PDB file of C-alpha atoms and ligand atoms in Angstrom:
ATOM      1  CA  MET A   1     137.873  22.107   5.245  1.00 44.00           C
ATOM      2  CA  HIS A   2     134.988  20.585   7.132  1.00 50.00           C
ATOM      3  CA  TYR A   3     131.682  22.434   6.830  1.00 47.00           C
ATOM      4  CA  THR A   4     129.136  20.314   8.695  1.00 58.00           C
ATOM      5  CA  ASN A   5     128.319  19.677  12.342  1.00 64.00           C
ATOM      6  CA  ALA A   6     129.246  15.996  11.912  1.00 71.00           C
ATOM      7  CA  PRO A   7     132.555  14.869  13.437  1.00 76.00           C
ATOM      8  CA  PRO A   8     135.510  15.269  11.015  1.00 75.00           C
ATOM      9  CA  PRO A   9     136.633  12.252   8.931  1.00 72.00           C
ATOM     10  CA  PHE A  10     139.790  10.462  10.063  1.00 72.00           C
ATOM     11  CA  ASP A  11     142.706   8.608   8.454  1.00 69.00           C
ATOM     12  CA  GLY A  12     143.731   4.957   8.420  1.00 64.00           C
ATOM     13  CA  ASP A  13     140.409   3.134   8.034  1.00 71.00           C
ATOM     14  CA  ALA A  14     140.625   1.823   4.453  1.00 84.00           C
ATOM     15  CA  LYS A  15     142.825  -1.280   4.415  1.00 90.00           C
ATOM     16  CA  ASP A  16     141.807  -4.773   3.360  1.00 92.00           C
ATOM     17  CA  GLN A  17     142.349  -7.537   5.905  1.00 92.00           C
ATOM     18  CA  ARG A  18     145.846  -8.665   4.843  1.00 94.00           C
ATOM     19  CA  SER A  19     147.162  -5.120   4.741  1.00 95.00           C
ATOM     20  CA  TRP A  20     145.462  -4.271   8.018  1.00 97.00           C
ATOM     21  CA  THR A  21     146.992  -7.290   9.751  1.00 97.00           C
ATOM     22  CA  ARG A  22     150.511  -6.470   8.523  1.00 97.00           C
ATOM     23  CA  TRP A  23     150.099  -2.813   9.498  1.00 97.00           C
ATOM     24  CA  ALA A  24     148.726  -3.700  12.939  1.00 98.00           C
ATOM     25  CA  ALA A  25     151.564  -6.148  13.600  1.00 98.00           C
ATOM     26  CA  GLU A  26     154.087  -3.432  12.751  1.00 98.00           C
ATOM     27  CA  TRP A  27     152.669  -0.749  15.037  1.00 98.00           C
ATOM     28  CA  LEU A  28     152.046  -3.274  17.808  1.00 98.00           C
ATOM     29  CA  TYR A  29     155.720  -4.275  17.518  1.00 98.00           C
ATOM     30  CA  GLU A  30     156.885  -0.651  17.705  1.00 98.00           C
ATOM     31  CA  ALA A  31     154.564   0.034  20.648  1.00 98.00           C
ATOM     32  CA  ARG A  32     155.811  -3.029  22.508  1.00 98.00           C
ATOM     33  CA  LYS A  33     159.404  -1.806  22.178  1.00 98.00           C
ATOM     34  CA  VAL A  34     158.603   1.350  24.174  1.00 97.00           C
ATOM     35  CA  CYS A  35     156.554  -0.501  26.831  1.00 98.00           C
ATOM     36  CA  LYS A  36     157.964  -1.950  30.037  1.00 97.00           C
ATOM     37  CA  LEU A  37     158.345  -5.680  30.474  1.00 97.00           C
ATOM     38  CA  GLY A  38     155.041  -6.940  31.871  1.00 97.00           C
ATOM     39  CA  ALA A  39     153.071  -3.956  30.526  1.00 98.00           C
ATOM     40  CA  PRO A  40     149.454  -4.742  29.557  1.00 98.00           C
ATOM     41  CA  VAL A  41     148.072  -4.068  26.070  1.00 98.00           C
ATOM     42  CA  CYS A  42     144.387  -3.593  25.132  1.00 98.00           C
ATOM     43  CA  MET A  43     143.106  -3.295  21.579  1.00 98.00           C
ATOM     44  CA  PHE A  44     139.464  -2.621  20.644  1.00 98.00           C
ATOM     45  CA  ILE A  45     138.241  -4.509  17.598  1.00 98.00           C
ATOM     46  CA  ASP A  46     134.967  -5.554  15.954  1.00 96.00           C
ATOM     47  CA  TRP A  47     133.958  -9.168  15.269  1.00 96.00           C
ATOM     48  CA  ARG A  48     135.138  -9.109  11.665  1.00 95.00           C
ATOM     49  CA  GLN A  49     138.742  -8.214  12.471  1.00 96.00           C
ATOM     50  CA  LEU A  50     138.964 -10.207  15.718  1.00 98.00           C
ATOM     51  CA  PRO A  51     141.015 -13.123  14.285  1.00 98.00           C
ATOM     52  CA  ALA A  52     143.349 -10.699  12.474  1.00 98.00           C
ATOM     53  CA  ALA A  53     143.815  -8.691  15.671  1.00 98.00           C
ATOM     54  CA  THR A  54     144.840 -11.681  17.781  1.00 98.00           C
ATOM     55  CA  ASP A  55     147.278 -12.758  15.020  1.00 98.00           C
ATOM     56  CA  ALA A  56     148.818  -9.289  14.768  1.00 98.00           C
ATOM     57  CA  LEU A  57     149.166  -8.951  18.535  1.00 98.00           C
ATOM     58  CA  GLN A  58     151.062 -12.220  18.799  1.00 98.00           C
ATOM     59  CA  TRP A  59     153.189 -11.645  15.676  1.00 98.00           C
ATOM     60  CA  ALA A  60     154.293  -8.399  17.350  1.00 98.00           C
ATOM     61  CA  GLY A  61     155.558 -10.374  20.347  1.00 98.00           C
ATOM     62  CA  TRP A  62     152.813  -9.633  22.887  1.00 98.00           C
ATOM     63  CA  ILE A  63     151.359 -12.545  24.862  1.00 98.00           C
ATOM     64  CA  TRP A  64     147.630 -12.773  24.145  1.00 98.00           C
ATOM     65  CA  ARG A  65     145.844 -13.350  27.469  1.00 98.00           C
ATOM     66  CA  GLY A  66     142.161 -12.959  26.671  1.00 98.00           C
ATOM     67  CA  THR A  67     139.304 -11.086  25.056  1.00 98.00           C
ATOM     68  CA  ALA A  68     136.928  -8.910  27.078  1.00 98.00           C
ATOM     69  CA  VAL A  69     133.632  -7.560  25.736  1.00 98.00           C
ATOM     70  CA  TRP A  70     132.244  -4.049  25.439  1.00 98.00           C
ATOM     71  CA  ASP A  71     128.453  -4.461  25.247  1.00 98.00           C
ATOM     72  CA  LYS A  72     127.113  -1.278  23.636  1.00 95.00           C
ATOM     73  CA  GLY A  73     123.550  -2.287  24.443  1.00 92.00           C
ATOM     74  CA  ASN A  74     122.054  -1.499  21.099  1.00 82.00           C
ATOM     75  CA  SER A  75     122.765  -1.834  17.418  1.00 86.00           C
ATOM     76  CA  ARG A  76     120.812  -2.201  14.208  1.00 88.00           C
ATOM     77  CA  PRO A  77     118.358  -5.119  14.562  1.00 91.00           C
ATOM     78  CA  GLN A  78     118.660  -7.682  11.763  1.00 91.00           C
ATOM     79  CA  LYS A  79     115.829 -10.115  11.157  1.00 96.00           C
ATOM     80  CA  GLY A  80     116.933 -13.715  11.620  1.00 97.00           C
ATOM     81  CA  ARG A  81     120.389 -12.709  12.914  1.00 96.00           C
ATOM     82  CA  PHE A  82     122.107 -11.898  16.173  1.00 95.00           C
ATOM     83  CA  ARG A  83     122.663  -8.206  16.819  1.00 93.00           C
ATOM     84  CA  GLN A  84     126.278  -7.061  16.464  1.00 94.00           C
ATOM     85  CA  GLN A  85     126.052  -5.084  19.700  1.00 95.00           C
ATOM     86  CA  ALA A  86     129.522  -5.833  21.058  1.00 97.00           C
ATOM     87  CA  GLU A  87     133.088  -4.780  20.435  1.00 97.00           C
ATOM     88  CA  TYR A  88     135.955  -6.853  21.694  1.00 98.00           C
ATOM     89  CA  ILE A  89     138.969  -5.897  23.779  1.00 98.00           C
ATOM     90  CA  VAL A  90     141.893  -8.135  22.875  1.00 98.00           C
ATOM     91  CA  TRP A  91     144.328  -7.903  25.750  1.00 98.00           C
ATOM     92  CA  GLY A  92     147.693  -9.268  26.714  1.00 98.00           C
ATOM     93  CA  SER A  93     151.080  -8.377  28.094  1.00 98.00           C
ATOM     94  CA  ASN A  94     154.641  -7.679  27.142  1.00 98.00           C
ATOM     95  CA  GLY A  95     156.077 -10.932  28.472  1.00 98.00           C
ATOM     96  CA  ASP A  96     155.250 -12.285  31.891  1.00 97.00           C
ATOM     97  CA  MET A  97     152.362 -10.702  33.845  1.00 96.00           C
ATOM     98  CA  PRO A  98     152.854 -11.643  37.512  1.00 93.00           C
ATOM     99  CA  ILE A  99     149.640 -12.432  39.415  1.00 92.00           C
ATOM    100  CA  ASN A 100     150.733 -10.227  42.355  1.00 94.00           C
ATOM    101  CA  ARG A 101     150.611  -6.930  40.431  1.00 96.00           C
ATOM    102  CA  PRO A 102     148.832  -4.228  42.519  1.00 97.00           C
ATOM    103  CA  VAL A 103     145.781  -4.292  40.229  1.00 97.00           C
ATOM    104  CA  PRO A 104     142.242  -5.404  41.294  1.00 94.00           C
ATOM    105  CA  CYS A 105     140.103  -8.100  39.634  1.00 96.00           C
ATOM    106  CA  LEU A 106     138.555  -6.527  36.550  1.00 98.00           C
ATOM    107  CA  PRO A 107     135.291  -7.537  34.838  1.00 98.00           C
ATOM    108  CA  GLY A 108     135.278  -9.321  31.466  1.00 98.00           C
ATOM    109  CA  VAL A 109     132.159  -7.541  30.178  1.00 98.00           C
ATOM    110  CA  PHE A 110     131.629  -3.764  30.178  1.00 98.00           C
ATOM    111  CA  LYS A 111     128.146  -2.378  29.506  1.00 98.00           C
ATOM    112  CA  TYR A 112     128.073   1.228  28.349  1.00 97.00           C
ATOM    113  CA  GLY A 113     126.080   2.879  25.574  1.00 96.00           C
ATOM    114  CA  ASN A 114     127.820   4.982  22.951  1.00 93.00           C
ATOM    115  CA  PRO A 115     128.456   8.530  24.205  1.00 93.00           C
ATOM    116  CA  GLN A 116     125.879  11.228  23.473  1.00 91.00           C
ATOM    117  CA  ASN A 117     127.169  14.254  21.527  1.00 90.00           C
ATOM    118  CA  ARG A 118     130.259  12.492  20.192  1.00 92.00           C
ATOM    119  CA  ILE A 119     133.073  14.668  18.861  1.00 91.00           C
ATOM    120  CA  HIS A 120     134.699  11.626  17.158  1.00 91.00           C
ATOM    121  CA  LEU A 121     132.894   9.122  14.929  1.00 89.00           C
ATOM    122  CA  THR A 122     134.235   6.194  16.992  1.00 93.00           C
ATOM    123  CA  GLU A 123     134.545   7.926  20.365  1.00 96.00           C
ATOM    124  CA  LYS A 124     134.547   5.512  23.317  1.00 97.00           C
ATOM    125  CA  PRO A 125     132.515   6.154  26.493  1.00 98.00           C
ATOM    126  CA  LEU A 126     134.759   7.905  29.009  1.00 98.00           C
ATOM    127  CA  GLN A 127     133.682   5.622  31.877  1.00 98.00           C
ATOM    128  CA  LEU A 128     134.496   2.545  29.776  1.00 98.00           C
ATOM    129  CA  MET A 129     138.035   3.794  29.291  1.00 98.00           C
ATOM    130  CA  GLN A 130     138.314   4.732  32.993  1.00 98.00           C
ATOM    131  CA  ASP A 131     137.506   1.062  33.737  1.00 98.00           C
ATOM    132  CA  ILE A 132     139.904  -0.303  31.103  1.00 98.00           C
ATOM    133  CA  VAL A 133     142.965   1.757  32.095  1.00 98.00           C
ATOM    134  CA  LYS A 134     142.832   0.154  35.545  1.00 98.00           C
ATOM    135  CA  ILE A 135     144.616  -2.888  34.041  1.00 98.00           C
ATOM    136  CA  THR A 136     147.703  -0.660  34.396  1.00 98.00           C
ATOM    137  CA  GLU A 137     149.652  -0.612  37.653  1.00 97.00           C
ATOM    138  CA  PRO A 138     149.253   2.566  39.736  1.00 97.00           C
ATOM    139  CA  GLY A 139     151.864   5.099  38.646  1.00 96.00           C
ATOM    140  CA  GLY A 140     152.045   3.606  35.148  1.00 97.00           C
ATOM    141  CA  HIS A 141     152.305   5.601  31.938  1.00 98.00           C
ATOM    142  CA  ILE A 142     149.672   4.826  29.273  1.00 98.00           C
ATOM    143  CA  LEU A 143     150.233   5.091  25.505  1.00 98.00           C
ATOM    144  CA  ASP A 144     147.334   5.473  23.058  1.00 98.00           C
ATOM    145  CA  PRO A 145     148.831   5.497  19.533  1.00 98.00           C
ATOM    146  CA  PHE A 146     145.381   6.248  18.000  1.00 98.00           C
ATOM    147  CA  ALA A 147     144.098   8.913  20.356  1.00 98.00           C
ATOM    148  CA  GLY A 148     141.129  10.229  18.341  1.00 97.00           C
ATOM    149  CA  SER A 149     139.217  12.585  20.608  1.00 97.00           C
ATOM    150  CA  GLY A 150     141.555  11.791  23.516  1.00 98.00           C
ATOM    151  CA  THR A 151     139.228   9.560  25.558  1.00 98.00           C
ATOM    152  CA  THR A 152     141.953   7.144  26.709  1.00 98.00           C
ATOM    153  CA  VAL A 153     144.357   9.917  27.664  1.00 98.00           C
ATOM    154  CA  LEU A 154     141.632  11.763  29.554  1.00 98.00           C
ATOM    155  CA  ALA A 155     140.513   8.557  31.305  1.00 98.00           C
ATOM    156  CA  ALA A 156     144.113   7.814  32.265  1.00 98.00           C
ATOM    157  CA  VAL A 157     144.627  11.257  33.779  1.00 98.00           C
ATOM    158  CA  LEU A 158     141.296  11.084  35.654  1.00 97.00           C
ATOM    159  CA  GLU A 159     142.396   7.722  37.126  1.00 98.00           C
ATOM    160  CA  GLY A 160     145.753   9.101  38.274  1.00 97.00           C
ATOM    161  CA  TYR A 161     148.054   7.840  35.497  1.00 98.00           C
ATOM    162  CA  SER A 162     150.226   9.822  33.138  1.00 97.00           C
ATOM    163  CA  ALA A 163     149.607   9.275  29.429  1.00 98.00           C
ATOM    164  CA  THR A 164     150.749   9.982  25.871  1.00 98.00           C
ATOM    165  CA  GLY A 165     148.358  10.138  22.921  1.00 98.00           C
ATOM    166  CA  VAL A 166     149.327  10.098  19.233  1.00 98.00           C
ATOM    167  CA  GLU A 167     146.824  11.317  16.623  1.00 97.00           C
ATOM    168  CA  VAL A 168     147.532  11.758  12.910  1.00 96.00           C
ATOM    169  CA  THR A 169     144.416  13.796  11.992  1.00 95.00           C
ATOM    170  CA  ASP A 170     145.102  17.433  12.862  1.00 96.00           C
ATOM    171  CA  ALA A 171     141.444  18.264  13.578  1.00 95.00           C
ATOM    172  CA  TYR A 172     141.242  15.466  16.150  1.00 96.00           C
ATOM    173  CA  ALA A 173     144.629  16.223  17.681  1.00 97.00           C
ATOM    174  CA  LYS A 174     143.329  19.726  18.408  1.00 97.00           C
ATOM    175  CA  LEU A 175     139.916  18.533  19.650  1.00 96.00           C
ATOM    176  CA  ALA A 176     141.632  16.020  21.959  1.00 97.00           C
ATOM    177  CA  ARG A 177     144.091  18.558  23.324  1.00 97.00           C
ATOM    178  CA  ASP A 178     141.320  21.096  23.986  1.00 97.00           C
ATOM    179  CA  ARG A 179     139.111  18.456  25.622  1.00 97.00           C
ATOM    180  CA  ILE A 180     141.867  17.190  27.928  1.00 97.00           C
ATOM    181  CA  ASP A 181     143.086  20.708  28.799  1.00 96.00           C
ATOM    182  CA  ALA A 182     139.516  21.754  29.686  1.00 95.00           C
ATOM    183  CA  ALA A 183     138.946  18.694  31.885  1.00 94.00           C
ATOM    184  CA  VAL A 184     142.321  18.867  33.606  1.00 88.00           C
ATOM    185  CA  GLY A 185     141.928  22.627  34.073  1.00 84.00           C
ATOM    186  CA  SER A 186     138.588  22.107  35.794  1.00 84.00           C
ATOM    187  CA  MET A 187     140.217  19.557  38.164  1.00 77.00           C
ATOM    188  CA  ALA A 188     142.864  22.062  39.318  1.00 69.00           C
TER     189      ALA A 188
HETATM  190  C1  SAM B 201     139.163   4.473  16.262  1.00 78.45           C
HETATM  191  S1  SAM B 201     139.750   6.111  16.324  1.00 78.45           S
HETATM  192  C2  SAM B 201     140.112   6.359  18.033  1.00 78.45           C
HETATM  193  C3  SAM B 201     138.952   6.917  18.820  1.00 78.45           C
HETATM  194  C4  SAM B 201     139.288   7.162  20.278  1.00 78.45           C
HETATM  195  N1  SAM B 201     139.392   5.915  21.014  1.00 78.45           N
HETATM  196  C5  SAM B 201     138.257   8.062  20.949  1.00 78.45           C
HETATM  197  O1  SAM B 201     137.633   7.678  21.941  1.00 78.45           O
HETATM  198  O2  SAM B 201     138.059   9.174  20.433  1.00 78.45           O
HETATM  199  C6  SAM B 201     141.338   5.967  15.599  1.00 78.45           C
HETATM  200  C7  SAM B 201     142.095   7.262  15.408  1.00 78.45           C
HETATM  201  O3  SAM B 201     143.413   6.926  14.958  1.00 78.45           O
HETATM  202  C8  SAM B 201     143.862   7.919  14.047  1.00 78.45           C
HETATM  203  N2  SAM B 201     144.929   7.338  13.227  1.00 78.45           N
HETATM  204  C9  SAM B 201     144.815   6.556  12.127  1.00 78.45           C
HETATM  205  N3  SAM B 201     146.033   6.215  11.662  1.00 78.45           N
HETATM  206  C10 SAM B 201     146.941   6.768  12.519  1.00 78.45           C
HETATM  207  C11 SAM B 201     148.363   6.747  12.592  1.00 78.45           C
HETATM  208  N4  SAM B 201     149.078   6.094  11.684  1.00 78.45           N
HETATM  209  N5  SAM B 201     148.964   7.413  13.616  1.00 78.45           N
HETATM  210  C12 SAM B 201     148.223   8.071  14.551  1.00 78.45           C
HETATM  211  N6  SAM B 201     146.864   8.148  14.521  1.00 78.45           N
HETATM  212  C13 SAM B 201     146.239   7.495  13.525  1.00 78.45           C
HETATM  213  C14 SAM B 201     142.614   8.335  13.291  1.00 78.45           C
HETATM  214  O4  SAM B 201     142.737   9.656  12.793  1.00 78.45           O
HETATM  215  C15 SAM B 201     141.516   8.201  14.374  1.00 78.45           C
HETATM  216  O5  SAM B 201     141.244   9.459  14.967  1.00 78.45           O
END
């Protein structure tokens, strides 16, 4: 039971780095198996887990092609230190990624503040995800194995893709479904 107005807690955020890397490599491997040859992959990660993320991606058989930046604009100031105001988007492809795919040039830095009135503790800005999904070819199907509040799935649908989201925490699965149904309903 969850009795406060704060977003509900969620599963899967308590592994040390070795366990996290092994776990990430396994799900990235399973995800790659259901993706088309040439499909892009994007994984959000903070600075601390960045090396582990690029290892896991490659151990799972994806080709690592770069790291884009989500600049959140603000974060806790720390005297004598750089602000940790960015998250990183490790991206790659399932094998070859031909240069003539019908996808425009995309930026390498995305500047969006955290969403107001978040329904998930780590909810991404919707416009950020609308920008990111454009790495997918038109008509593509997008998989988010950690759907949370459904931002990626909603962004995909708003940009004309089909999508599948997987979410282990029941409260978030329901919040995501309701959010997407409401948005898609209001488009009809
Ligand atoms: C970082 S959050 C995703 C937030 C999402 N991008 C959004 O904008 O709301 C990760 C989510 O993955 C879920 N999760 C953790 N382990 C999972 C698993 N094994 N299978 C499916 N979902 C899982 C958590 O419950 C959490 O909601």
